[in-house]
Coordinates of C-alpha atoms and ligand atoms in Angstrom, one line a residue:
X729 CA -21.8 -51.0 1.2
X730 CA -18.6 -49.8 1.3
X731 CA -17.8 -50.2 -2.3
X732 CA -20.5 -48.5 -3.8
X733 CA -19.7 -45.8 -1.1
X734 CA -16.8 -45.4 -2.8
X735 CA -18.1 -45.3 -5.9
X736 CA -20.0 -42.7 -5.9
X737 CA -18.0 -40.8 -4.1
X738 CA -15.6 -40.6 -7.0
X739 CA -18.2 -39.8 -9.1
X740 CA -19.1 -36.9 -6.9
X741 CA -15.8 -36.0 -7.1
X742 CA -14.3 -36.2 -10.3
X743 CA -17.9 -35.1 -11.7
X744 CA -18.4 -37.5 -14.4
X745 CA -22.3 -37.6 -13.7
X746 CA -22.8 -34.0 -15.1
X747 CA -21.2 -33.5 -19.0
X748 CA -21.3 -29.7 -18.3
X749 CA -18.6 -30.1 -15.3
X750 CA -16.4 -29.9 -19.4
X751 CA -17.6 -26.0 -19.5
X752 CA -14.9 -23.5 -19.3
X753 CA -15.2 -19.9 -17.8
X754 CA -13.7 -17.6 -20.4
X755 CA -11.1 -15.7 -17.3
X756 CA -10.0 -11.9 -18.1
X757 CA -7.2 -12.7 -17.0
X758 CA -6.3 -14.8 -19.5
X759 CA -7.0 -12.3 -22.4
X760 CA -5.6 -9.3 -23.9
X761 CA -6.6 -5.9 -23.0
X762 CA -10.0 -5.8 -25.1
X763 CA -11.3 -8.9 -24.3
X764 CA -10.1 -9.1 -21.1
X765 CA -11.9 -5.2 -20.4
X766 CA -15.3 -7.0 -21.8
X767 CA -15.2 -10.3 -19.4
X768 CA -14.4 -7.8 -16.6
X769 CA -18.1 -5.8 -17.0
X770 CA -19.8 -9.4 -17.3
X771 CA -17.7 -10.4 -13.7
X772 CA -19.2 -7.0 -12.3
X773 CA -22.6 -7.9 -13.2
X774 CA -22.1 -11.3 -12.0
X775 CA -22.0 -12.7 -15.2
X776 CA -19.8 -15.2 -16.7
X777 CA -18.9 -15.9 -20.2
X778 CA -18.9 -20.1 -20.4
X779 CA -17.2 -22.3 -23.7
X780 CA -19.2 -24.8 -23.8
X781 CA -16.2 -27.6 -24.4
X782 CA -17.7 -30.9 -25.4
X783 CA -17.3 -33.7 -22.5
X784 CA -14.9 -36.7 -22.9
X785 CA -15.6 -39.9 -20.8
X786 CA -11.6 -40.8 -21.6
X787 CA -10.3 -37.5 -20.7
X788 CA -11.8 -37.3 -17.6
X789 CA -11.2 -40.8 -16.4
X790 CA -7.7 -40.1 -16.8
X791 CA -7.5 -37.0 -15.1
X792 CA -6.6 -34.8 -18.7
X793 CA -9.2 -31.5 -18.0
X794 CA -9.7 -29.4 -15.1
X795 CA -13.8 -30.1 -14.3
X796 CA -15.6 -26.6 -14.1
X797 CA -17.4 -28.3 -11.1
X798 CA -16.0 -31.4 -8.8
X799 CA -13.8 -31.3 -6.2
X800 CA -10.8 -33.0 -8.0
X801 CA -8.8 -33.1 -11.3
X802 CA -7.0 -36.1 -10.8
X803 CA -9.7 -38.4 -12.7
X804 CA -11.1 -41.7 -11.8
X805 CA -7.9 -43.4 -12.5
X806 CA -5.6 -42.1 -9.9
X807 CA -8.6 -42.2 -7.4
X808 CA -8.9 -45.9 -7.8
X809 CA -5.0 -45.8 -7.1
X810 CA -5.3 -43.9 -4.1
X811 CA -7.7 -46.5 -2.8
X812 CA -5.6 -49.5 -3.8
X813 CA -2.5 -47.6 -2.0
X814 CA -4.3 -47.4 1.2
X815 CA -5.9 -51.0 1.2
X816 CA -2.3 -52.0 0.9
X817 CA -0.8 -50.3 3.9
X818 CA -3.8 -50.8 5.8
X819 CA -3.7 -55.0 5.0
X820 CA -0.1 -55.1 5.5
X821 CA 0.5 -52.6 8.7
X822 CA 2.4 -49.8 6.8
X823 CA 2.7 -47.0 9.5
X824 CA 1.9 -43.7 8.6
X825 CA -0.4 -41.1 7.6
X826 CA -1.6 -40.0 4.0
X827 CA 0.2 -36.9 2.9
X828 CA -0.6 -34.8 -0.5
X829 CA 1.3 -31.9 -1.7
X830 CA -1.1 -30.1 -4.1
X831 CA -4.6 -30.5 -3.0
X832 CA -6.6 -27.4 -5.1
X833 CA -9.9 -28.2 -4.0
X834 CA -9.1 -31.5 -1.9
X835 CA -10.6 -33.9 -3.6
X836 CA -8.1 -36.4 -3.4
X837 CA -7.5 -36.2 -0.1
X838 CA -11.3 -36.1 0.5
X839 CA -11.3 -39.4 -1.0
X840 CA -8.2 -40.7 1.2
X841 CA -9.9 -39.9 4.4
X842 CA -13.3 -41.2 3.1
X843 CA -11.7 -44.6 2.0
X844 CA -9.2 -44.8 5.8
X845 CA -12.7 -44.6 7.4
X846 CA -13.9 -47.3 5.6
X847 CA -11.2 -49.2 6.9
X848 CA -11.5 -47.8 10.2
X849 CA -8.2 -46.3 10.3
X850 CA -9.7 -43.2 11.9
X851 CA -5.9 -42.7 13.8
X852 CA -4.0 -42.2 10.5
X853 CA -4.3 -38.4 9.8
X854 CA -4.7 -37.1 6.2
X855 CA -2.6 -34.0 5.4
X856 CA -2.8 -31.4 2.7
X857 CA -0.1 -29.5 2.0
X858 CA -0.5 -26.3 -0.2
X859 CA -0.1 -22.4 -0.5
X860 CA -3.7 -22.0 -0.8
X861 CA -3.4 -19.5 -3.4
X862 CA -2.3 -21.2 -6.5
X863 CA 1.0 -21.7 -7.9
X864 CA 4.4 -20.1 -7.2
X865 CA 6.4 -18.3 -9.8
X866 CA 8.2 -20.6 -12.2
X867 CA 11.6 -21.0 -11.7
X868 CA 13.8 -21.3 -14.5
X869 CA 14.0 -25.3 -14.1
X870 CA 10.2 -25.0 -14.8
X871 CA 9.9 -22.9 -17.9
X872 CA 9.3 -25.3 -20.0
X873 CA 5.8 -26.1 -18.6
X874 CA 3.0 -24.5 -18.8
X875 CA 2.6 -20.7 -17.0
X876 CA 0.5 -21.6 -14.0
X877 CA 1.4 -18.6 -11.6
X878 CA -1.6 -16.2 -10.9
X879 CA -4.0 -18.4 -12.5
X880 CA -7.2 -17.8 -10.4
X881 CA -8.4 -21.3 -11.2
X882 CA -5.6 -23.4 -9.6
X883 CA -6.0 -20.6 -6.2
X884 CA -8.6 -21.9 -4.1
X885 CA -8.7 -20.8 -0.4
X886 CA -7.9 -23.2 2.7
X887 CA -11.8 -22.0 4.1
X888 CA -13.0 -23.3 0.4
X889 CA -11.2 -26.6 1.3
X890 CA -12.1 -26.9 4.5
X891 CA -15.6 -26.1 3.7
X892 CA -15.4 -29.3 0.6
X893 CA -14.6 -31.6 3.4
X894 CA -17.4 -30.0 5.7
X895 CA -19.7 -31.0 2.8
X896 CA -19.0 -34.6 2.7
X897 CA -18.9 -35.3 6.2
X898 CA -15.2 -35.7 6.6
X899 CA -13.9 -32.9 8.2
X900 CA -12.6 -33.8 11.8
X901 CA -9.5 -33.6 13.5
X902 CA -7.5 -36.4 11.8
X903 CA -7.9 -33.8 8.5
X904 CA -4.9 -31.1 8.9
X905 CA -3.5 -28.5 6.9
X906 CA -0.1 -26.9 5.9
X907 CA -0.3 -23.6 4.5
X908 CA 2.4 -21.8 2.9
X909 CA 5.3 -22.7 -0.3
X910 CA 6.4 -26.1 0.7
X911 CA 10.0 -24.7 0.2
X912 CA 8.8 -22.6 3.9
X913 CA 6.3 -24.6 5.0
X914 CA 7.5 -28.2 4.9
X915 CA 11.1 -27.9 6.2
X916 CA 8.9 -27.4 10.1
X917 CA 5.4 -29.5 9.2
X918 CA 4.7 -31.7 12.3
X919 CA 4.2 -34.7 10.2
X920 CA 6.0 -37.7 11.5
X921 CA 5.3 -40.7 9.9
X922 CA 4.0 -41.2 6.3
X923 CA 2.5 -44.5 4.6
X924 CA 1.4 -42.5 1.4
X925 CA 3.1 -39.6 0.1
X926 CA 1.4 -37.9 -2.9
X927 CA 3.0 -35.3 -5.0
X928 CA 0.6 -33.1 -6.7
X929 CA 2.7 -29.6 -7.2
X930 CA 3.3 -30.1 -10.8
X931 CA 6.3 -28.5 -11.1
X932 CA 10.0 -29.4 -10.3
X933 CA 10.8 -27.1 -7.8
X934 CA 7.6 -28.4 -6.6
X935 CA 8.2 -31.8 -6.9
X936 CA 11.7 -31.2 -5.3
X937 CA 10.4 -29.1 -2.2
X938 CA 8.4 -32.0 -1.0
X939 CA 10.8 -34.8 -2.0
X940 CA 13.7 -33.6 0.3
X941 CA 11.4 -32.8 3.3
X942 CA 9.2 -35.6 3.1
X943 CA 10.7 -38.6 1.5
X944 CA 12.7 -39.7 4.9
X945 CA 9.1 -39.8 6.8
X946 CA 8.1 -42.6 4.3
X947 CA 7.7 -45.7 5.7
X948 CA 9.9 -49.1 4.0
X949 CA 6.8 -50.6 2.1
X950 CA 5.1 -47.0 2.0
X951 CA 3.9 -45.6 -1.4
X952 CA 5.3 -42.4 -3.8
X953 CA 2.4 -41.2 -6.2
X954 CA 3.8 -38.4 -8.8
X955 CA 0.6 -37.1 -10.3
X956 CA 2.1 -34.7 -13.0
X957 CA 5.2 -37.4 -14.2
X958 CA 3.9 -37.4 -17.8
X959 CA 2.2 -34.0 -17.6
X960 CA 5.5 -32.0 -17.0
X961 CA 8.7 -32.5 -18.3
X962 CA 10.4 -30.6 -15.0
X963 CA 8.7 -33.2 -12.7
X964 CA 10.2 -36.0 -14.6
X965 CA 13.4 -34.1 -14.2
X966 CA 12.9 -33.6 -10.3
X967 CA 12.1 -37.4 -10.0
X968 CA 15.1 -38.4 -11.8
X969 CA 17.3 -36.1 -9.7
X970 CA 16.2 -36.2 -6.4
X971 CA 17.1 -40.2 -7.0
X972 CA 20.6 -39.7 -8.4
X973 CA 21.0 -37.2 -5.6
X974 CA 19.8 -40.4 -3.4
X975 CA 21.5 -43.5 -5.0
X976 CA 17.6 -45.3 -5.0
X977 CA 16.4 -46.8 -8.3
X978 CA 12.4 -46.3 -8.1
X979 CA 10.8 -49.0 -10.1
X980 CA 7.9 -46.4 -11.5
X981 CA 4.4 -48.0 -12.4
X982 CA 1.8 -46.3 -14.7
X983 CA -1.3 -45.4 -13.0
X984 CA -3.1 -43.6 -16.3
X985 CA -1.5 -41.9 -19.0
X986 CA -0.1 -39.2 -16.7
X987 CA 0.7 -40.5 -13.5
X988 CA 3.1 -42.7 -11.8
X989 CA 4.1 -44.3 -7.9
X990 CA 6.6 -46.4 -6.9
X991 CA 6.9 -48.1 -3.6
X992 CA 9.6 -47.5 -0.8
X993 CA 11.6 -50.9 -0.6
X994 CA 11.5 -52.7 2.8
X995 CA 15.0 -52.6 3.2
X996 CA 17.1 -49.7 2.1
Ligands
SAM1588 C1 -2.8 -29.6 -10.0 S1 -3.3 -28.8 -8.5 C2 -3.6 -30.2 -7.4 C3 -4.8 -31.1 -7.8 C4 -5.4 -31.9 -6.7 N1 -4.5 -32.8 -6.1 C5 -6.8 -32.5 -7.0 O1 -7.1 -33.5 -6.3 O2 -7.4 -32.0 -7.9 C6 -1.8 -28.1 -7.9 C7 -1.9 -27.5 -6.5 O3 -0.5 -27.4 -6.1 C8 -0.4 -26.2 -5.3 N2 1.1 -25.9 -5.4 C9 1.9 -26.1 -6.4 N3 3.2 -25.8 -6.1 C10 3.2 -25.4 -4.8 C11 4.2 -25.0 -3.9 N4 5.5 -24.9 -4.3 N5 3.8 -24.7 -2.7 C12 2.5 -24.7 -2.3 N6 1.5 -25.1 -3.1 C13 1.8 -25.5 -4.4 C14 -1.3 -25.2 -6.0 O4 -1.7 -24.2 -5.2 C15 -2.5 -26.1 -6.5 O5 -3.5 -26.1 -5.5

């Protein structure tokens, strides 16, 4: 029962059961004056101008486009990771709570709090951290990447998110929120103990912020998930320094073509 719970829940989620979820929204913002001018009178009418990109099974089952509609980008992939992740701390009494940095619409963590109640590990809280309004400004360590700042897309209110969970049931109080830059917000979050700790900020200041705050409040045995280690070159960076900067040797495993986790040894 479970299982095909599961299922469909990462169908719901990721959106592979509707081929149009591959539509893009021509933004203004994205567009030079002209264009950008013409978009603008359709937005006041309440129109929308849609491309209507083809859908691509592979693309989506490794988390490569960012689904029109869905409540998560991350692709089926790195949802069936997720779930593995938890079974394991769950079967082998990994303390902590699941923690993801870079939630957009919360889909991910909807799922982690979907699959802890199948387990009924109602007591391990499910966090999302994020500014609730997109991306920060890249810093120079992230120029390389792509320009994500002000993108209306990535912004998505902590209401909206709130109001995802609300529509799958799984809004209660082991479901908390962080809101701010997790260079601010992090340093005081009263998180205390973390079994899973998933970094979804894309970039490496990003990446950085919630290493140094967060990685001592993973448990030995507890998991690491970098969603963006393939996707930008400054997250690879940040990985690679924050464990210089550490003296640990993460041994990385491939979940898709994109991300990676590696486990926190039992003894340091
Ligand atoms: C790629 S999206 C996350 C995708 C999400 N995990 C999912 O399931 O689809 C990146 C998110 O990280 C947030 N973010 C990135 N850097 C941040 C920072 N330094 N502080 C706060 N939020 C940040 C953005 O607001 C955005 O919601």
């Amino acid at each position: 029962m479970s299982a095909s719970y599961l299922s469909v829940l990462k169908k719901s989620l990721t959106a592979p059961l509707y081929p149009e979820s591959a539509w893009r929204i021509l933004r203004p913002e994205r567009f030079g004056p002209l264009k950008s001018a013409i978009l603008r009178q359709f937005y006041k009418r309440g129109l929308a101008v849609v491309l209507r990109e083809p859908y691509g099974p592979e693309v989506r089952a490794h988390g490569e486009d960012w689904p029109l509609f869905g409540y998560s980008m991350v692709g089926t992939k790195r949802l069936d990771n997720i779930e593995t992740c938890l079974k394991s701390v769950v079967a082998e009494k990994i303390p902590g709570d699941f923690v993801e940095c870079g939630v957009w619409r919360g889909g991910a963590s909807i799922f982690a709090r979907a699959v802890l109640n199948t387990l009924d590990e109602t007591q391990r809280i499910v966090w999302l951290a994020d500014s609730f309004e997109g991306m920060p400004v890249q810093s120079e360590r992230d120029k390389a990447d792509p320009a994500l700042a002000g993108n209306a897309y990535l912004a998505v209110s902590l209401e909206d998110v709130k109001s995802n969970f609300e529509r799958f049931d799984l809004l209660g109080d082991n479901v908390r929120f962080i809101k701010g830059w997790f260079c601010d917000a992090l340093p005081t979050a009263p998180i205390e103990k973390i079994s899973i700790l998933r970094l979804d900020g894309d970039y490496y200041s990003s990446t950085m912020d919630a290493l140094r705050n967060l990685y001592d409040k993973v448990s030995p045995g507890g998991y690491v998930i970098v969603d963006d280690y393939n996707a930008c070159k400054s997250c690879e960076e940040a990985i690679a320094e924050f464990s210089a900067e550490r003296g640990i040797v993460p041994h990385l495993v491939q979940i898709d073509r994109t991300a990676v986790y590696w486990r926190k040894p039992f003894v340091a």
